XYZ file of C-alpha atoms in Angstrom:
556
model
C -0.142 -0.152 -0.061
C 1.201 3.621 -0.794
C 2.152 5.832 1.840
C -0.552 8.267 0.624
C -3.219 5.554 1.342
C -1.583 4.676 4.718
C -2.233 8.317 5.968
C -5.796 8.123 4.514
C -6.608 5.059 6.491
C -4.832 6.529 9.985
C -6.202 9.462 9.326
C -9.546 8.061 10.373
C -8.309 7.977 13.914
C -5.888 10.721 13.894
C -6.949 13.512 11.793
C -7.529 17.050 13.435
C -8.558 20.400 11.963
C -4.799 21.624 12.604
C -3.389 18.726 10.730
C -1.309 19.272 7.435
C -0.092 17.509 4.667
C 3.058 19.310 4.739
C 4.297 17.894 8.064
C 3.319 14.348 8.089
C 4.043 11.985 11.162
C 6.749 9.175 10.682
C 5.236 6.118 10.046
C 5.735 4.563 13.528
C 4.608 7.451 15.392
C 1.370 7.658 13.030
C 0.639 4.119 13.826
C 0.643 4.464 17.002
C -1.225 7.555 17.175
C -3.736 5.870 15.229
C -4.002 2.634 17.581
C -4.142 5.093 20.576
C -7.311 6.951 19.279
C -8.761 3.646 18.187
C -8.231 2.416 21.838
C -9.988 5.619 22.843
C -13.190 4.996 20.276
C -13.204 1.226 21.862
C -13.820 2.717 25.342
C -16.209 4.938 24.160
C -18.253 2.548 22.141
C -17.904 3.994 19.104
C -14.967 2.102 17.098
C -16.478 0.117 13.996
C -15.724 -3.268 13.141
C -14.460 -2.138 9.670
C -12.213 0.628 11.305
C -10.489 -1.993 13.421
C -9.862 -4.303 10.754
C -8.528 -1.568 8.428
C -6.167 -0.349 11.181
C -4.692 -3.971 11.705
C -4.270 -3.995 7.826
C -1.740 -1.324 8.294
C -0.262 -2.598 11.539
C 0.607 -5.717 10.009
C 2.540 -3.983 7.068
C 4.628 -2.325 9.539
C 4.717 -4.663 12.529
C 7.619 -2.363 14.295
C 5.548 0.764 14.407
C 3.595 -0.264 17.698
C 4.392 -2.006 21.114
C 2.731 -5.002 22.226
C 1.735 -3.164 25.220
C -0.177 -0.797 23.094
C -1.650 -3.708 21.346
C -2.710 -5.485 24.740
C -4.479 -2.083 25.892
C -6.286 -1.886 22.328
C -7.474 -5.557 22.630
C -8.550 -5.163 26.316
C -10.543 -1.896 25.617
C -12.719 -4.097 23.003
C -12.826 -6.971 25.702
C -14.455 -4.438 28.211
C -16.587 -2.405 25.584
C -20.285 -2.496 26.235
C -22.481 -3.133 23.385
C -23.062 -0.226 21.201
C -24.196 0.977 18.021
C -20.942 0.705 16.321
C -20.374 -2.809 17.272
C -22.559 -5.377 19.296
C -19.873 -7.743 20.669
C -16.600 -5.947 21.654
C -14.837 -9.278 23.021
C -15.782 -11.171 19.731
C -14.205 -8.833 17.862
C -11.199 -8.690 20.139
C -10.847 -12.609 19.313
C -11.033 -12.044 15.737
C -8.331 -9.245 15.759
C -6.027 -11.905 17.870
C -6.483 -14.481 15.233
C -5.276 -12.221 12.882
C -2.361 -11.196 14.838
C -1.443 -14.322 15.884
C -0.841 -15.485 12.136
C 1.437 -12.714 11.583
C 4.995 -14.025 12.784
C 6.281 -10.407 13.962
C 3.755 -10.042 16.468
C 3.700 -12.805 18.992
C 1.155 -12.710 21.410
C 2.146 -12.552 25.060
C 0.989 -14.029 28.382
C -0.725 -10.362 28.862
C -2.502 -11.153 25.418
C -3.714 -14.601 26.235
C -5.142 -13.191 29.646
C -6.994 -10.513 27.761
C -8.468 -13.338 25.475
C -9.398 -15.733 28.164
C -10.952 -12.594 29.582
C -12.949 -12.003 26.270
C -14.293 -15.783 26.119
C -15.721 -15.012 29.906
C -17.559 -11.984 28.658
C -18.729 -13.656 25.401
C -19.774 -16.579 27.171
C -17.710 -19.253 25.498
C -15.757 -21.191 27.789
C -14.550 -23.824 25.573
C -12.634 -21.233 23.488
C -11.233 -19.998 26.916
C -9.879 -23.517 27.718
C -8.590 -23.449 24.138
C -6.407 -20.537 24.418
C -5.358 -21.569 28.158
C -4.051 -24.942 26.638
C -2.265 -22.948 23.569
C -0.935 -20.444 26.079
C 0.752 -23.685 28.059
C 2.110 -25.043 24.473
C 3.961 -21.648 23.882
C 5.848 -21.942 27.192
C 5.202 -18.314 27.916
C 4.107 -19.354 31.584
C 1.127 -18.508 33.199
C 0.003 -16.427 35.978
C -2.513 -15.748 38.435
C -4.593 -13.328 36.259
C -4.735 -16.362 33.763
C -5.887 -18.838 35.862
C -8.505 -16.601 37.632
C -10.299 -15.370 34.398
C -10.575 -19.021 33.074
C -12.178 -19.777 36.365
C -14.438 -17.004 35.738
C -15.061 -18.288 32.297
C -15.878 -21.675 33.549
C -18.345 -20.586 36.276
C -20.255 -17.701 34.399
C -21.370 -20.963 32.045
C -22.246 -22.760 35.393
C -19.467 -25.281 34.884
C -18.442 -24.839 38.642
C -17.439 -28.267 38.992
C -14.479 -28.033 36.576
C -13.805 -24.708 37.955
C -13.275 -26.499 41.120
C -10.884 -29.026 39.549
C -8.905 -26.272 38.059
C -8.575 -24.503 41.263
C -7.756 -27.513 43.548
C -5.770 -29.719 41.156
C -4.745 -27.735 37.855
C -3.375 -24.450 39.369
C -1.170 -26.317 41.982
C 0.071 -28.454 39.226
C 1.144 -25.668 37.222
C 2.797 -23.706 40.303
C 0.220 -21.279 40.266
C -0.842 -20.689 44.008
C -4.822 -19.796 44.155
C -5.351 -16.749 45.994
C -8.656 -15.231 47.760
C -9.920 -13.782 44.382
C -9.552 -17.295 42.704
C -11.504 -18.593 45.679
C -14.179 -16.236 45.704
C -15.097 -16.601 42.016
C -15.662 -20.314 43.188
C -17.550 -18.926 46.242
C -19.988 -16.570 44.277
C -20.834 -19.223 41.779
C -21.880 -22.194 44.223
C -24.223 -19.488 46.009
C -25.438 -18.641 42.818
C -26.311 -22.368 42.002
C -28.061 -22.585 45.383
C -25.160 -24.707 46.880
C -23.923 -22.494 49.986
C -23.079 -25.346 51.638
C -20.257 -26.116 49.076
C -19.370 -22.556 49.635
C -19.358 -22.954 53.346
C -17.039 -26.243 52.509
C -14.649 -24.072 50.160
C -14.632 -21.433 52.659
C -13.008 -23.664 55.548
C -10.604 -24.898 52.932
C -9.182 -21.120 52.354
C -8.945 -20.601 56.041
C -7.011 -23.864 56.613
C -4.630 -22.924 53.849
C -4.262 -19.431 54.871
C -1.633 -16.773 53.446
C -2.938 -15.301 50.207
C -5.893 -18.012 50.579
C -7.066 -16.510 53.716
C -10.755 -15.468 53.581
C -11.503 -11.732 53.402
C -14.608 -9.637 54.027
C -15.730 -10.367 50.457
C -15.606 -14.036 50.811
C -17.023 -14.347 53.820
C -20.058 -11.825 52.912
C -20.695 -13.881 49.652
C -21.239 -16.959 51.639
C -23.443 -15.300 54.234
C -25.462 -13.748 51.437
C -25.688 -17.409 49.841
C -26.805 -18.966 53.203
C -29.521 -15.889 53.735
C -30.717 -16.711 50.058
C -30.964 -20.494 50.649
C -33.187 -19.825 53.861
C -30.411 -20.933 56.218
C -30.730 -17.935 58.416
C -29.262 -19.216 61.756
C -26.094 -20.412 59.939
C -25.736 -17.173 58.029
C -26.201 -15.365 61.391
C -23.641 -17.844 62.658
C -21.020 -17.328 59.947
C -21.251 -13.395 60.510
C -20.330 -13.674 64.037
C -17.363 -16.174 63.161
C -16.163 -13.481 60.620
C -16.094 -10.809 63.179
C -14.531 -13.053 66.046
C -11.614 -13.663 63.311
C -10.994 -9.654 62.927
C -12.763 -9.005 59.904
C -14.833 -6.165 59.850
C -18.284 -6.111 57.797
C -18.727 -3.699 55.174
C -22.193 -1.782 54.253
C -22.457 -4.431 51.460
C -22.250 -7.441 54.174
C -24.762 -5.607 56.585
C -27.183 -4.360 53.919
C -27.345 -8.138 52.598
C -28.189 -9.530 56.110
C -30.842 -6.702 56.713
C -32.309 -7.227 53.261
C -32.423 -11.615 53.867
C -33.933 -10.725 57.786
C -36.673 -8.023 56.345
C -37.562 -10.699 53.756
C -37.728 -13.343 56.532
C -39.998 -10.819 58.382
C -37.632 -11.018 61.203
C -37.549 -7.250 61.789
C -36.300 -7.269 65.405
C -33.333 -8.662 64.306
C -32.986 -6.658 61.195
C -33.114 -3.370 63.347
C -30.636 -4.779 65.735
C -28.154 -5.313 62.850
C -29.107 -1.663 61.655
C -28.189 -0.254 64.717
C -25.081 -2.352 64.980
C -23.690 -0.971 61.979
C -24.413 2.554 62.859
C -22.749 2.011 66.358
C -19.405 0.546 64.625
C -19.158 3.236 62.373
C -20.324 1.840 59.328
C -22.959 4.192 57.167
C -25.874 2.675 55.866
C -26.277 3.520 52.353
C -29.548 4.297 50.012
C -30.104 0.527 49.498
C -29.752 -0.186 53.502
C -32.419 2.271 54.353
C -34.643 1.124 51.185
C -34.732 -2.311 52.414
C -35.634 -1.297 55.951
C -38.452 1.300 55.009
C -39.806 -1.019 52.525
C -40.025 -3.911 54.814
C -41.800 -1.679 57.538
C -43.766 -0.387 54.762
C -45.161 -3.848 53.550
C -46.071 -4.712 56.896
C -48.106 -1.454 57.206
C -45.795 -0.046 60.036
C -46.053 3.532 58.244
C -44.909 5.300 61.511
C -41.721 3.279 61.608
C -41.208 3.579 57.897
C -41.364 7.325 58.024
C -39.406 7.497 61.237
C -36.553 5.846 59.097
C -37.438 7.731 56.082
C -36.615 11.075 58.266
C -33.424 9.714 59.736
C -32.146 8.607 56.398
C -32.545 12.441 55.415
C -31.018 13.867 58.504
C -27.905 11.598 57.898
C -27.565 12.981 54.557
C -28.450 10.122 52.262
C -30.644 11.194 49.528
C -33.831 8.820 48.691
C -34.215 7.931 45.343
C -37.143 7.104 43.331
C -37.518 3.315 44.614
C -37.323 4.841 48.364
C -40.312 7.271 47.528
C -42.332 5.008 45.505
C -42.100 2.584 48.215
C -43.868 5.043 50.494
C -46.268 6.227 47.818
C -47.444 2.502 47.279
C -47.749 1.822 50.786
C -49.780 4.750 51.610
C -52.037 4.274 48.744
C -52.845 0.626 49.668
C -53.962 2.181 52.724
C -56.400 4.682 51.198
C -54.128 7.545 52.767
C -53.784 9.698 49.643
C -53.213 12.875 50.843
C -50.192 11.194 52.336
C -49.041 9.598 49.262
C -49.678 12.571 47.332
C -47.222 14.466 50.181
C -44.580 11.742 49.434
C -45.296 12.575 45.631
C -44.765 16.274 46.250
C -41.863 15.970 48.456
C -40.013 13.855 45.723
C -40.442 16.148 42.869
C -39.807 19.105 45.187
C -36.212 17.169 45.803
C -35.702 16.763 42.134
C -36.076 13.062 42.207
C -37.822 12.291 38.736
C -41.054 9.987 39.937
C -41.030 6.595 37.885
C -43.639 4.459 36.718
C -44.220 2.828 39.995
C -45.254 5.924 41.735
C -47.455 6.969 39.124
C -49.154 3.561 38.965
C -49.958 3.419 42.740
C -51.371 6.756 42.641
C -53.893 6.088 39.560
C -54.864 3.101 40.998
C -55.673 4.794 44.471
C -57.509 7.743 42.926
C -59.409 5.533 40.464
C -60.784 3.651 43.384
C -61.901 6.590 45.160
C -63.626 7.952 41.931
C -61.180 10.777 41.728
C -61.119 10.991 37.891
C -60.029 14.380 37.237
C -56.828 13.574 39.193
C -56.134 10.472 37.370
C -56.467 12.618 33.942
C -53.723 14.893 35.151
C -51.514 11.427 36.443
C -51.840 9.790 33.376
C -50.954 12.940 31.100
C -48.012 13.511 32.895
C -47.135 9.912 33.384
C -47.375 9.546 29.050
C -45.926 12.899 28.513
C -42.616 11.599 30.424
C -42.512 8.344 28.132
C -43.150 6.343 31.389
C -45.649 3.743 30.211
C -43.749 1.034 28.748
C -44.902 -0.528 25.580
C -46.451 -3.622 27.241
C -48.588 -1.227 29.668
C -49.781 1.338 26.868
C -53.111 -0.178 26.231
C -53.455 0.349 30.199
C -53.033 3.910 29.613
C -55.429 4.062 26.479
C -58.214 2.130 28.729
C -57.750 4.715 31.073
C -58.503 7.607 28.925
C -61.321 5.780 27.393
C -62.473 5.463 31.051
C -62.346 9.501 31.597
C -64.187 9.773 28.329
C -67.289 8.113 29.395
C -67.265 10.161 32.409
C -68.300 13.924 32.474
C -64.630 14.356 33.030
C -63.201 17.110 30.347
C -60.615 15.730 28.173
C -58.655 18.875 26.431
C -56.708 19.307 23.327
C -53.561 19.256 25.542
C -54.553 15.882 27.144
C -54.912 14.467 23.807
C -51.499 15.745 22.341
C -49.783 14.359 25.395
C -51.323 10.974 24.572
C -50.386 11.219 20.979
C -46.740 12.174 21.756
C -46.663 9.280 24.342
C -47.951 6.959 21.608
C -45.232 7.948 19.128
C -42.558 7.319 21.882
C -43.905 3.817 22.418
C -43.698 3.304 18.951
C -47.531 2.925 18.779
C -47.620 4.819 15.118
C -50.843 3.598 13.677
C -52.746 4.321 17.257
C -51.192 7.659 17.581
C -52.632 8.476 13.714
C -56.035 7.283 14.703
C -56.189 9.486 17.800
C -55.133 12.464 15.798
C -57.904 11.675 13.085
C -60.576 11.204 16.208
C -59.759 14.707 17.543
C -63.198 16.157 16.133
C -64.951 13.540 17.850
C -63.776 15.179 21.190
C -65.496 18.411 19.822
C -61.731 19.760 19.856
C -59.219 21.126 17.043
C -55.707 20.217 16.617
C -53.202 22.980 18.060
C -50.280 23.815 16.510
C -48.542 21.736 19.118
C -50.364 18.879 18.001
C -49.622 19.473 14.455
C -45.911 19.781 15.081
C -45.739 16.665 17.001
C -47.504 14.735 14.197
C -44.981 16.216 11.578
C -41.860 15.743 13.275
C -42.685 12.101 13.906
C -43.649 11.469 10.494
C -40.597 13.071 9.286
C -38.577 10.776 11.686
C -40.777 7.467 10.856
C -39.848 8.353 7.113
C -43.528 9.125 6.355
C -42.821 11.956 4.746
C -46.259 12.072 2.503
C -48.144 11.838 5.577
C -46.206 14.844 6.631
C -46.838 16.931 3.522
C -50.608 16.162 4.062
C -50.332 17.540 7.546
C -49.035 20.606 6.206
C -51.629 20.698 3.548
C -54.306 19.997 6.469
C -52.769 23.087 8.324
C -53.248 25.463 5.392
C -56.776 24.521 4.656
C -57.856 24.698 8.661
C -56.077 28.243 8.642
C -53.665 27.009 11.422
C -50.464 28.059 9.366
C -46.804 26.726 10.668
C -44.837 29.147 12.902
C -41.166 29.846 12.695
C -40.541 26.766 15.511
C -42.193 24.276 13.559
C -40.735 25.108 10.153
C -37.510 25.242 11.410
C -37.293 22.073 13.055
C -38.931 20.578 10.175
C -36.429 21.631 7.895
C -33.499 20.735 10.223
C -35.236 17.077 10.349
C -35.322 16.938 6.419
C -32.067 18.130 6.052
C -30.982 15.112 8.505
C -33.074 12.924 6.071
C -31.005 14.186 2.851
C -34.602 15.380 1.658
C -33.228 18.508 0.363
C -36.292 19.478 -2.054
C -38.708 19.203 0.954
C -36.411 21.199 3.326
C -35.865 23.709 0.631
C -39.584 24.226 0.652
C -39.728 24.865 4.447
C -36.716 27.053 4.220
C -38.891 29.292 1.415
C -41.936 29.332 3.940
C -39.716 30.602 6.538
C -38.416 33.571 3.990
C -42.125 34.434 2.824
C -43.405 34.907 6.133
C -40.337 36.789 7.298
C -39.370 34.105 9.876
C -35.998 33.844 11.292
C -33.676 31.084 10.754
C -32.715 29.706 14.158
C -28.877 29.249 14.985
C -29.386 25.538 14.772
C -30.522 25.745 11.329
C -27.950 27.807 9.908
C -25.308 25.673 11.479
C -26.825 22.686 9.536
C -26.930 24.686 6.160
C -23.392 25.739 6.581
C -22.574 22.003 7.436
C -24.291 20.797 3.911
C -23.249 23.780 1.985
C -19.416 22.845 3.008
C -19.762 19.236 1.313
C -20.410 18.177 -2.103
C -23.910 16.657 -2.602
C -27.408 16.611 -4.056
C -28.126 19.992 -2.857
C -25.998 21.284 -5.850
C -28.914 20.386 -8.255
C -31.402 21.970 -5.952
C -29.628 25.315 -5.356
C -32.412 27.631 -6.981
C -34.802 26.125 -4.740
C -33.279 27.665 -1.634
C -34.411 30.912 -0.938
C -32.033 33.981 -2.598
C -30.899 35.191 0.792
C -29.283 31.874 1.782
C -26.815 32.084 -1.130
C -24.562 33.939 1.218
C -24.429 30.785 3.259
C -22.657 28.977 0.541
C -20.048 31.170 0.373
C -19.604 31.309 4.219
C -19.343 27.652 4.311
C -16.726 27.301 1.366
C -14.500 30.467 2.927
């Protein structure tokens, strides 16, 4: 590949507005910068697989251009990258690139590289491939370390192959001269507890204590097994193990206490849960939002609202800010007890504190007010809930049912309410339902507002239903409801984004005819459009004459 072509590929990652052709970077520096930029893009979830493979094409042509450390950092970034629009499976991409890398003699993988690949297999849930990489690493003679083995253990445990993992831990690792540490053991402890085998976890914990040294149980090990025993219903054993941990001088963390309190609350052992709560406070362990919410929920579930509110107030005094779950728990409890004024007080406090109400809080209030026949309040709550997009797709039918119920009563449904519902339908991807409700507006003896029309037009454009958007514009003209500046600017931008130059030019012409101003965002988009070659050049005459100056500004 020619050097010019190489610069074009690396520029995908390294180009900046200030870079010039007169001062090119040396090939090795350019490739290293490109790999570094690609690593950052991988972490951000914006690196496309095609770009990664293209970069590797260059790296293999110039194998001395980057270090193994830089290459491993790149693969590690892919391994840990969450799914994104750019690529859905970072670990799989890392494995594919590794396979290419391993076929190039100049780029022999290191132990660190294999560790990353085994970790990739764990994240991608392909334990057999992890074992294959492990065996391949052993054959290379590069040697293994504790990270290698722990990654393999995690891969096997994630696939519920805990017995195989136990064999690796107790037999294979010692044979290979790799002494298991507390982290290695903890991987198995977590897996046993997850599989409801807490008795196995207890046995393994005893083995750790006997071996001592780097295998000595720590607070995480004990907490994992204590939590597992509670989840298996072995409350007495769990409490006993907790006290054993304390006797060994291992101080419980907030996570340990919270796990115990949650389990005791679930078992309706509120006295014991309170005892552990007071104990953690006395020992200087600050309860967190999860700790408080667990206790508040337990009190509320048992109708002990006085105790629940005392804990709620203590929580706030300690500087722990309640979240949406905490508030919704109290709202639900008050609604169950038909204490709607108290429920609304909590709801108001929630919004006053800047905590966005969740679906659960709204739903409980709606059900409570429905039961009491307060349909005006129901209308307000449902409208607010839908406008915030809080009705999930599988719950949207419930919203429509509520509105039908409202319509059958004397509660007045205004255009603001209907517009809110239409907007919510689009958010829930209920396109046909939104269109049907829009058409049925006259049956409510109402007329669409300019906001209603704007919602229909913008959503039709977003959905690619351009002819239907045109029809709405025509309807507005017939109904003597002319589009305003906001609507036309927004429509123009959406159409430009879709590449609909002719329709966008028509909107811009209307803006010009009516003497409206172009919004800054619209001007910015036009400058960007005119700075590139494209279909707009064929239709430049359709744009208002006063926009011609933007062509010159964009090309200056």
